[in-house]
Coordinates of C-alpha atoms and ligand atoms in Angstrom, one line a residue:
M1 CA 0.0 0.0 0.0
P2 CA 1.3 3.5 -0.7
R3 CA 1.8 5.7 2.3
K4 CA -1.1 8.1 3.0
I5 CA -0.3 11.8 2.8
A6 CA -2.2 15.0 3.8
A7 CA -0.3 17.8 2.3
G8 CA -1.1 21.5 2.7
N9 CA 0.0 24.2 0.3
W10 CA 0.0 27.7 1.8
K11 CA 0.9 29.3 -1.5
M12 CA 1.8 33.0 -1.1
N13 CA 0.2 33.2 2.3
G14 CA 1.6 33.5 5.8
T15 CA 4.0 35.4 8.0
A16 CA 5.6 34.3 11.3
E17 CA 2.4 34.8 13.3
D18 CA 0.6 32.2 11.1
L19 CA 3.0 29.6 12.4
L20 CA 0.6 29.5 15.4
Q21 CA -1.6 27.5 13.0
L22 CA 1.2 24.9 12.6
T23 CA 1.7 24.7 16.4
A24 CA -2.0 24.2 16.8
L25 CA -2.0 21.5 14.1
S26 CA 0.9 19.8 15.6
S27 CA -0.7 19.8 19.1
A28 CA -3.9 18.3 17.6
H29 CA -1.9 15.6 15.8
P30 CA 1.2 14.9 17.9
D31 CA 1.6 11.4 16.5
P32 CA -0.2 11.3 13.1
T33 CA -0.7 7.8 11.6
V34 CA -0.5 9.4 8.1
D35 CA 2.2 11.7 6.7
V36 CA 1.2 15.3 7.2
I37 CA 3.1 17.9 5.3
I38 CA 2.8 21.7 5.3
C39 CA 4.4 23.7 2.5
P40 CA 4.6 27.3 3.7
P41 CA 6.3 30.1 1.7
A42 CA 10.0 29.7 1.6
T43 CA 10.5 32.6 4.0
L44 CA 8.9 30.4 6.8
I45 CA 10.4 27.0 6.1
S46 CA 13.1 27.3 8.8
Q47 CA 10.8 28.6 11.5
A48 CA 8.1 26.2 10.5
R49 CA 10.4 23.3 11.1
T50 CA 10.9 24.3 14.7
N51 CA 7.1 24.6 15.2
A52 CA 6.0 21.5 13.4
G53 CA 6.6 18.5 15.7
K54 CA 6.0 15.4 13.6
I55 CA 4.5 17.4 10.7
G56 CA 6.8 17.5 7.6
I57 CA 7.7 20.8 6.0
G58 CA 7.9 21.2 2.2
G59 CA 8.7 23.8 -0.4
Q60 CA 6.4 25.0 -3.1
D61 CA 8.8 25.2 -6.1
C62 CA 12.5 25.2 -6.8
N63 CA 15.1 26.2 -9.4
T64 CA 16.7 23.5 -11.4
A65 CA 20.2 24.6 -10.3
V66 CA 21.9 24.0 -7.0
S67 CA 23.2 27.6 -6.7
G68 CA 24.3 30.5 -8.9
A69 CA 23.3 33.7 -10.6
H70 CA 19.5 33.3 -10.5
T71 CA 18.2 36.3 -8.8
G72 CA 15.1 35.7 -6.7
E73 CA 15.3 31.9 -7.1
I74 CA 15.7 29.2 -4.4
S75 CA 17.3 25.8 -4.9
A76 CA 16.0 22.5 -3.6
S77 CA 19.2 22.0 -1.6
M78 CA 18.7 25.4 0.1
M79 CA 15.2 24.4 1.1
K80 CA 16.5 21.1 2.3
A81 CA 19.0 22.9 4.5
A82 CA 16.2 25.1 5.9
G83 CA 14.3 22.0 7.0
A84 CA 12.2 20.9 4.0
T85 CA 11.8 17.2 3.2
S86 CA 9.6 17.5 0.1
I87 CA 8.8 20.0 -2.6
I88 CA 5.8 20.7 -4.8
V89 CA 6.7 21.0 -8.5
G90 CA 4.5 21.6 -11.5
H91 CA 1.6 23.2 -9.6
S92 CA -0.9 24.5 -12.1
E93 CA -0.4 28.0 -10.9
R94 CA 3.3 27.7 -11.8
R95 CA 2.4 26.1 -15.1
T96 CA -0.1 28.9 -15.9
D97 CA 1.5 32.0 -14.3
H98 CA 5.1 31.1 -15.2
G99 CA 4.6 29.1 -18.4
E100 CA 6.3 26.0 -16.9
S101 CA 6.6 23.1 -19.3
D102 CA 6.5 19.4 -18.5
A103 CA 10.3 19.3 -19.3
L104 CA 11.1 22.0 -16.9
I105 CA 9.0 20.4 -14.2
A106 CA 10.9 17.1 -14.7
K107 CA 14.1 18.9 -14.2
K108 CA 12.8 20.5 -11.0
A109 CA 11.8 17.0 -9.8
Q110 CA 15.3 15.8 -10.5
A111 CA 16.7 18.8 -8.6
A112 CA 14.6 17.8 -5.7
Y113 CA 15.8 14.2 -5.9
A114 CA 19.4 15.4 -6.1
A115 CA 18.9 17.4 -2.9
G116 CA 17.3 14.4 -1.2
L117 CA 13.8 15.7 -1.3
V118 CA 10.6 14.1 -2.3
A119 CA 9.0 15.7 -5.3
I120 CA 5.2 16.2 -5.2
I121 CA 4.6 16.4 -8.9
C122 CA 1.3 18.1 -9.9
I123 CA -0.7 17.3 -13.0
G124 CA -4.3 18.1 -14.0
E125 CA -6.5 19.1 -16.9
T126 CA -8.2 22.5 -17.5
L127 CA -11.9 22.9 -17.8
A128 CA -11.7 23.2 -21.6
E129 CA -9.7 19.9 -21.7
R130 CA -12.2 18.2 -19.4
E131 CA -15.1 19.4 -21.6
A132 CA -13.3 18.3 -24.8
G133 CA -13.0 14.8 -23.3
T134 CA -9.2 14.8 -23.4
T135 CA -8.5 14.5 -19.6
L136 CA -6.8 11.1 -19.9
D137 CA -4.8 12.2 -22.9
V138 CA -3.6 15.3 -20.9
M139 CA -2.6 13.0 -18.0
D140 CA -0.6 10.8 -20.5
V141 CA 1.3 13.9 -21.8
Q142 CA 1.9 15.4 -18.4
L143 CA 3.0 12.1 -16.8
A144 CA 5.3 11.3 -19.7
G145 CA 6.8 14.8 -19.7
S146 CA 7.0 15.8 -16.0
V147 CA 7.8 12.5 -14.2
P148 CA 11.5 11.7 -14.5
D149 CA 12.7 8.1 -15.4
D150 CA 14.4 7.9 -12.0
A151 CA 11.1 8.5 -10.0
T152 CA 10.5 5.9 -7.3
A153 CA 7.8 5.4 -4.6
A154 CA 10.4 6.8 -2.2
N155 CA 11.2 10.0 -4.0
T156 CA 7.9 10.9 -5.8
V157 CA 4.3 11.7 -5.0
I158 CA 1.8 12.5 -7.8
A159 CA -0.9 15.0 -7.1
Y160 CA -3.9 15.0 -9.5
E161 CA -5.3 18.5 -9.4
P162 CA -7.9 19.4 -12.0
V163 CA -7.2 23.0 -12.7
W164 CA -10.9 23.9 -12.6
A165 CA -11.3 22.5 -9.1
I166 CA -8.5 24.5 -7.5
G167 CA -9.8 27.2 -5.2
T168 CA -13.2 27.1 -6.9
G169 CA -15.3 25.0 -4.6
K170 CA -16.0 22.7 -7.6
V171 CA -15.0 19.1 -7.1
P172 CA -15.1 16.2 -9.7
S173 CA -17.5 13.4 -9.0
T174 CA -16.0 10.4 -7.1
E175 CA -16.4 8.5 -10.4
Q176 CA -14.3 11.1 -12.3
I177 CA -11.6 11.0 -9.6
A178 CA -11.6 7.2 -9.6
E179 CA -11.3 7.1 -13.4
V180 CA -8.3 9.5 -13.5
H181 CA -6.5 8.0 -10.5
A182 CA -6.9 4.4 -11.9
H183 CA -5.5 5.7 -15.2
I184 CA -2.5 7.4 -13.5
R185 CA -1.8 4.2 -11.7
R186 CA -1.9 2.2 -15.0
V187 CA 0.4 4.6 -16.8
L188 CA 2.9 4.6 -13.9
K189 CA 2.9 0.8 -13.9
V190 CA 4.2 0.7 -17.4
R191 CA 7.3 2.7 -16.4
F192 CA 8.0 2.0 -12.7
A193 CA 8.4 -1.3 -11.0
D194 CA 7.2 0.1 -7.7
A195 CA 4.2 2.1 -9.2
N196 CA 1.8 0.5 -6.8
E197 CA 3.6 2.1 -4.0
I198 CA 3.7 5.7 -5.4
P199 CA 1.2 7.8 -3.4
L200 CA -1.5 9.5 -5.6
L201 CA -3.0 12.5 -4.0
Y202 CA -6.2 14.3 -5.1
G203 CA -6.2 18.1 -5.0
G204 CA -8.9 20.7 -5.7
S205 CA -11.3 22.2 -3.1
V206 CA -10.8 19.4 -0.6
K207 CA -12.5 20.3 2.7
D208 CA -13.8 18.7 5.9
S209 CA -17.2 18.1 4.2
N210 CA -15.9 16.1 1.2
A211 CA -12.7 14.6 2.5
A212 CA -14.0 11.2 3.7
E213 CA -15.9 10.6 0.4
I214 CA -12.8 11.5 -1.6
F215 CA -10.4 9.3 0.5
A216 CA -12.8 6.3 0.0
V217 CA -12.0 6.4 -3.7
D218 CA -9.7 3.6 -5.0
N219 CA -6.1 4.8 -5.7
V220 CA -6.6 8.0 -3.7
D221 CA -3.8 8.0 -1.1
G222 CA -4.4 11.4 0.3
A223 CA -4.9 15.0 -0.6
L224 CA -3.0 18.2 -1.6
V225 CA -5.0 21.0 0.0
G226 CA -4.7 24.7 -0.6
G227 CA -7.3 27.0 1.1
A228 CA -8.3 24.5 3.8
S229 CA -4.7 24.0 5.0
L230 CA -4.2 27.6 6.2
K231 CA -6.1 27.2 9.4
A232 CA -5.6 24.3 11.8
V233 CA -9.3 24.1 12.5
D234 CA -9.9 23.4 8.8
F235 CA -7.0 21.1 8.1
S236 CA -7.2 19.0 11.2
P237 CA -10.5 17.2 10.3
I238 CA -9.1 16.4 6.8
I239 CA -6.1 14.7 8.5
S240 CA -8.5 12.8 10.8
A241 CA -10.6 11.7 7.8
L242 CA -7.4 10.4 6.1
E243 CA -6.4 8.6 9.3
K244 CA -9.8 6.9 9.3
A245 CA -9.9 6.0 5.6
Ligands
PEP1 C1 -4.0 23.6 -4.6 O1 -3.7 24.8 -4.8 O2 -3.1 22.7 -4.7 C2 -5.3 23.4 -4.1 C3 -5.7 22.1 -4.1 O3 -6.1 24.4 -3.7 P1 -7.5 24.4 -3.0 O4 -7.5 23.2 -2.0 O5 -7.7 25.7 -2.4 O6 -8.5 24.1 -4.1

């Protein structure tokens, strides 16, 4: 069985005072039976690490280089040194706002591996692609292009995040999630011997009210959560739902 993961992406939200949320989350889950990860802005990784107890800390993006003349960029190894153990790559907001290609995302995942970090690689279709009936084709292209050949169950997590479900309150049906997750698993099995162990997360408007239903879907090993990860009171029941799933 893949390990279960509840990951929170704070995006460009949070200053030091918001780490109280992490302290509260850690107090509510001192010994979680699933992996819990919070990805705060890079400015908070180091402080977050000291507030997080058994909660893992992740980054939200990285440069492909280890160091050098890349103003404003942060490398995977720098985030590792600050206390991160994983890093999100290929989030749809990076793909859209920064024009990131699958090839670039694969290089970022490899930079994460080289730094000893787990890459949480995001894929997902737009509403237009869903309506055109091309969702599974989009998954094929994104999996082929953004998951490196040296991915393993130990260094990689795949997050299926339909772009139209992120931050919108819209959630695919459990049948739609099941179809895509089963497809992702099939595609990974062709390339990776340990594909059955690679955690597959669903992301997109996950909240307390829908978490249990989503976690009951085959091949859903957890969630990547945006808005509902910002407050301990919202994220804690999602963690509990995953622990019970
Ligand atoms: C995300 O940005 O990865 C995400 C899933 O956001 P939200 O939970 O707010 O839809």
